[in-house]
Coordinates of C-alpha atoms in Angstrom, one line a residue:
X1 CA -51.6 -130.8 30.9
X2 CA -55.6 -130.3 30.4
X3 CA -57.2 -129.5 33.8
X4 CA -60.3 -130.7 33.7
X5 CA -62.7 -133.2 36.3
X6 CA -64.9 -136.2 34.1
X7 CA -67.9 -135.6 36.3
X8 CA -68.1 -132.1 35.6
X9 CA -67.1 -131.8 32.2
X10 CA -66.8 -128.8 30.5
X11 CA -69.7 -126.7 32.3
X12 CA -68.5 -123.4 31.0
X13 CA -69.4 -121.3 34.0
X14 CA -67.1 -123.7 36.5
X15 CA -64.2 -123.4 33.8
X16 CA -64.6 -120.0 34.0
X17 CA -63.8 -119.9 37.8
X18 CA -61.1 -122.2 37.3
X19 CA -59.4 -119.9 34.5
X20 CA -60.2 -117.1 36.9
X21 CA -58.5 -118.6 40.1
X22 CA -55.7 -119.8 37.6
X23 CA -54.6 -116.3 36.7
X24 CA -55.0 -114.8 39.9
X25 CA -52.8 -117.5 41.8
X26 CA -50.3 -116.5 38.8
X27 CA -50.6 -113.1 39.8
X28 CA -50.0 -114.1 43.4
X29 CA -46.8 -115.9 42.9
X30 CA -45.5 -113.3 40.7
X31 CA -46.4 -110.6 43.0
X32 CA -44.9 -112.6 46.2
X33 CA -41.2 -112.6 44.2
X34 CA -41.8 -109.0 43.8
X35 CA -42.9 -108.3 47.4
X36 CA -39.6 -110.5 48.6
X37 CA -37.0 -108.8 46.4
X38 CA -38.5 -104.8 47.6
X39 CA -38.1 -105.7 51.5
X40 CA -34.8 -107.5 50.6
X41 CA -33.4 -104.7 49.1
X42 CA -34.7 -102.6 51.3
X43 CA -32.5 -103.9 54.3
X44 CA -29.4 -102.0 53.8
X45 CA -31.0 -98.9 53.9
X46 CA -33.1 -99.6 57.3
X47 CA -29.2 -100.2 58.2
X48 CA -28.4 -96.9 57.4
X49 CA -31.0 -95.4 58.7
X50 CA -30.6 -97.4 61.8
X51 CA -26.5 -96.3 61.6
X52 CA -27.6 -92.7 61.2
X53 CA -29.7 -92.2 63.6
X54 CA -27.3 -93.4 66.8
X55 CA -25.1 -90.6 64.7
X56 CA -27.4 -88.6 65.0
X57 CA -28.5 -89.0 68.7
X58 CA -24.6 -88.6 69.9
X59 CA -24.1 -85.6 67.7
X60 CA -27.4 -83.9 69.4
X61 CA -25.7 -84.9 72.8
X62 CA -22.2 -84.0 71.9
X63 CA -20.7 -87.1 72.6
X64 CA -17.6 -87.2 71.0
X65 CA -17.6 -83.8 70.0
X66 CA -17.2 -81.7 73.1
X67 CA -13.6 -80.3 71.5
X68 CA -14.3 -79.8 68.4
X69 CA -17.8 -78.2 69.1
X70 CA -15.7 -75.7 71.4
X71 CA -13.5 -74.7 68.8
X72 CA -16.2 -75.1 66.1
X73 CA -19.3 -74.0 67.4
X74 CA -21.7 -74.6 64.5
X75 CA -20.1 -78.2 63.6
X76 CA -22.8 -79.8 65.3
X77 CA -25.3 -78.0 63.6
X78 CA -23.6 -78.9 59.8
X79 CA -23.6 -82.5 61.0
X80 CA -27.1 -82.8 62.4
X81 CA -27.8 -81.2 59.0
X82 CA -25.8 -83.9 56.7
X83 CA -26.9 -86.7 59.1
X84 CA -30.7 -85.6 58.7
X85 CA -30.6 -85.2 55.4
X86 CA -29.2 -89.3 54.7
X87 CA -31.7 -90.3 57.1
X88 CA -34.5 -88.8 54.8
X89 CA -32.8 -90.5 51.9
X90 CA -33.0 -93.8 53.0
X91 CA -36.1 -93.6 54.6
X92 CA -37.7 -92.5 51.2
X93 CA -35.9 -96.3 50.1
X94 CA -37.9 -97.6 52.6
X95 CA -41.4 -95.7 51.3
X96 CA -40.7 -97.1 47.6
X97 CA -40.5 -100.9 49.2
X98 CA -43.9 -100.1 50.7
X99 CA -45.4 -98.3 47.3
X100 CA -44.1 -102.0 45.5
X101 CA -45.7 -103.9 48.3
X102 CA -49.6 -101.8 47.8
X103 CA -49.0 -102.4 43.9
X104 CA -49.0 -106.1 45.1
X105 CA -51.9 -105.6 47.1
X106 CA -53.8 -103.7 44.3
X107 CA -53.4 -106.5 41.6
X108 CA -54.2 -109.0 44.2
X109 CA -57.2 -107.5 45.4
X110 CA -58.2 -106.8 41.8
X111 CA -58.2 -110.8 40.9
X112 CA -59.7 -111.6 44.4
X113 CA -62.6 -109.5 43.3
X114 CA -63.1 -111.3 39.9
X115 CA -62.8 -114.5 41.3
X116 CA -65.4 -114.0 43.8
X117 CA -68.0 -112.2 41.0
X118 CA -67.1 -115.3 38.9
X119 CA -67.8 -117.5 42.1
X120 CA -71.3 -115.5 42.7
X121 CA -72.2 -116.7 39.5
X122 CA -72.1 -120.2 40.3
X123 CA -72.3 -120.7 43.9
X124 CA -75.4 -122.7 43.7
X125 CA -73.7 -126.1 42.7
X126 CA -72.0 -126.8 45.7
X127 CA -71.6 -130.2 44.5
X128 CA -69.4 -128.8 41.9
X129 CA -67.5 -125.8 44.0
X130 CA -66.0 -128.5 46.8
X131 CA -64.9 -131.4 44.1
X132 CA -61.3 -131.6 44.6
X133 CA -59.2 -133.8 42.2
X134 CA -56.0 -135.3 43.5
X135 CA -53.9 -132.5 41.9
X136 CA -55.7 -129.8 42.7
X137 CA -57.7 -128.5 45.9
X138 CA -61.8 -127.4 45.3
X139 CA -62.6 -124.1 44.1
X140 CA -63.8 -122.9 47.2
X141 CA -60.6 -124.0 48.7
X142 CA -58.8 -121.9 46.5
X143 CA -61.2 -118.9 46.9
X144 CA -60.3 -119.1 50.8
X145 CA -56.7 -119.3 50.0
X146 CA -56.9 -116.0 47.8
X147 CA -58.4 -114.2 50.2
X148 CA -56.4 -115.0 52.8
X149 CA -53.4 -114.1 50.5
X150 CA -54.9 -110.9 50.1
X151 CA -55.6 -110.0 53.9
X152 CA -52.3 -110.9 54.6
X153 CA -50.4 -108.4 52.0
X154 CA -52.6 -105.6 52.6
X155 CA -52.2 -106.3 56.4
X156 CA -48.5 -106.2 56.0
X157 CA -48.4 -104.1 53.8
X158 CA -50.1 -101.5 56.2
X159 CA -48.2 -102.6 59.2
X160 CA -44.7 -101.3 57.4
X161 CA -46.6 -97.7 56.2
X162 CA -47.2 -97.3 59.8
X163 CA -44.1 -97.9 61.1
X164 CA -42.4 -95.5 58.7
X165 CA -45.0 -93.1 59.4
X166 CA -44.5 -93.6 63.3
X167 CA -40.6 -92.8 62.8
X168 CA -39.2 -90.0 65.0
X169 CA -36.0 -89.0 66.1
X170 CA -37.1 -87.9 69.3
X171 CA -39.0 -91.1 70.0
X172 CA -36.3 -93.7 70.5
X173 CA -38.8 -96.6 71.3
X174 CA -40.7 -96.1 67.8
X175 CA -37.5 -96.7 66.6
X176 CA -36.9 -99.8 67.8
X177 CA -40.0 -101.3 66.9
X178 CA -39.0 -100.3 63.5
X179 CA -35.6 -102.1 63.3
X180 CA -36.8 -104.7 64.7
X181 CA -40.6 -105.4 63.0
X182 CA -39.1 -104.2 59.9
X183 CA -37.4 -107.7 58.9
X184 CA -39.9 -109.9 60.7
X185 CA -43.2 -109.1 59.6
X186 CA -43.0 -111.3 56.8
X187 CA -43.0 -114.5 58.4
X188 CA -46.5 -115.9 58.6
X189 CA -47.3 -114.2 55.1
X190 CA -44.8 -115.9 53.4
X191 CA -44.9 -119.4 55.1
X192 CA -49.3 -119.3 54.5
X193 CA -49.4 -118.3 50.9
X194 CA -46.1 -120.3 50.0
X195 CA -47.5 -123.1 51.5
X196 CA -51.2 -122.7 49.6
X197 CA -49.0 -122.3 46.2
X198 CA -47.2 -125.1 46.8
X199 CA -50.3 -126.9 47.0
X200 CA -51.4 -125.4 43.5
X201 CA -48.1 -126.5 41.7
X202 CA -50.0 -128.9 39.4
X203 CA -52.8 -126.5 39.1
X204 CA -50.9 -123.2 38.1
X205 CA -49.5 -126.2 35.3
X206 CA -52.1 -126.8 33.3
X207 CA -53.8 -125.3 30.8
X208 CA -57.8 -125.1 32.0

């Protein structure tokens, strides 16, 4: 299919931004699958790392151990050491999730900046940017719905850095929040910019 609206014909500078918003909604798509399989995988080893820490806390308090420490007094200190070093394992898992998730920021934010020089360029016929067609929204919609695509990644995408960054051992409660943000955070990013691609289906079809 040929995208193209009769009253505008083929004004090159308005196909331009169409071509423009057309690959970057491309990249969007491809770069949501990729954002969704990283934190999927990813939830095994928050598991883990969940798992290994209440090790953790009841070998630091003995519990469990108060026999065998007595007869093996550096046991604790061979465990702590094993249990310490998985931890780091999986929580450098959990870093490479969030390295994918900036590369999908980074490619995002790189076509949200072309479309808006490409938009700069034409921004005077109004007329033109807010014609919607009844298989695809206006341009400026789409503009708004890339950049709110790419707010929300590199918000999320922060949000998760920090809470690996926050982890401790010794702070129980920064814990928590990270088991339990972790798997959540998703939810309005994924529900907004599947909902704006869905929208685009016909769009992301044609050939502008």
């Amino acid at each position: 299919m040929e995208y193209i609206f009769p009253e505008t014909g083929k004004d090159p500078r308005f196909v331009h931004l169409l071509q423009q918003l057309h690959k970057a909604f491309s990249v969007v798509k491809s770069g949501l699958s990729i954002w969704e399989e990283a934190i999927a995988k990813s939830q095994p080893h928050l598991k883990s790392v969940q798992n290994l820490s209440e090790q953790h806390h009841c070998c630091v308090q003995a519990q469990g151990l108060g026999e065998i420490v007595q007869r093996f007094p550096d046991v604790r200190e061979k465990l702590l050491y094993k249990i310490n070093k998985e931890i780091d394992n999986n929580m450098a898992n959990l870093y490479k999730a969030v390295d994918v998730c900036k590369e999908v920021c980074d490619k995002v934010s790189k076509q949200c900046t072309r479309c808006q020089v490409v938009y700069n360029k034409t921004n005077e016929d109004l007329n033109m940017l807010t014609r919607r067609s009844p298989t695809c929204p206006s341009a400026v919609e789409m503009l708004e719905w890339l950049q709110d695509s790419e707010y929300l990644m590199m918000n999320q995408y922060l949000i998760r850095k920090h809470l690996l960054d926050k982890f401790s051992l010794s702070d129980r409660d920064q814990e928590s929040v990270l088991y339990k943000q972790w798997s959540t955070e998703d939810t309005t990013l994924l529900q907004t910019i599947k909902g704006h691609l869905q929208y685009l289906e016909f769009f992301l079809e044609m050939k502008i």
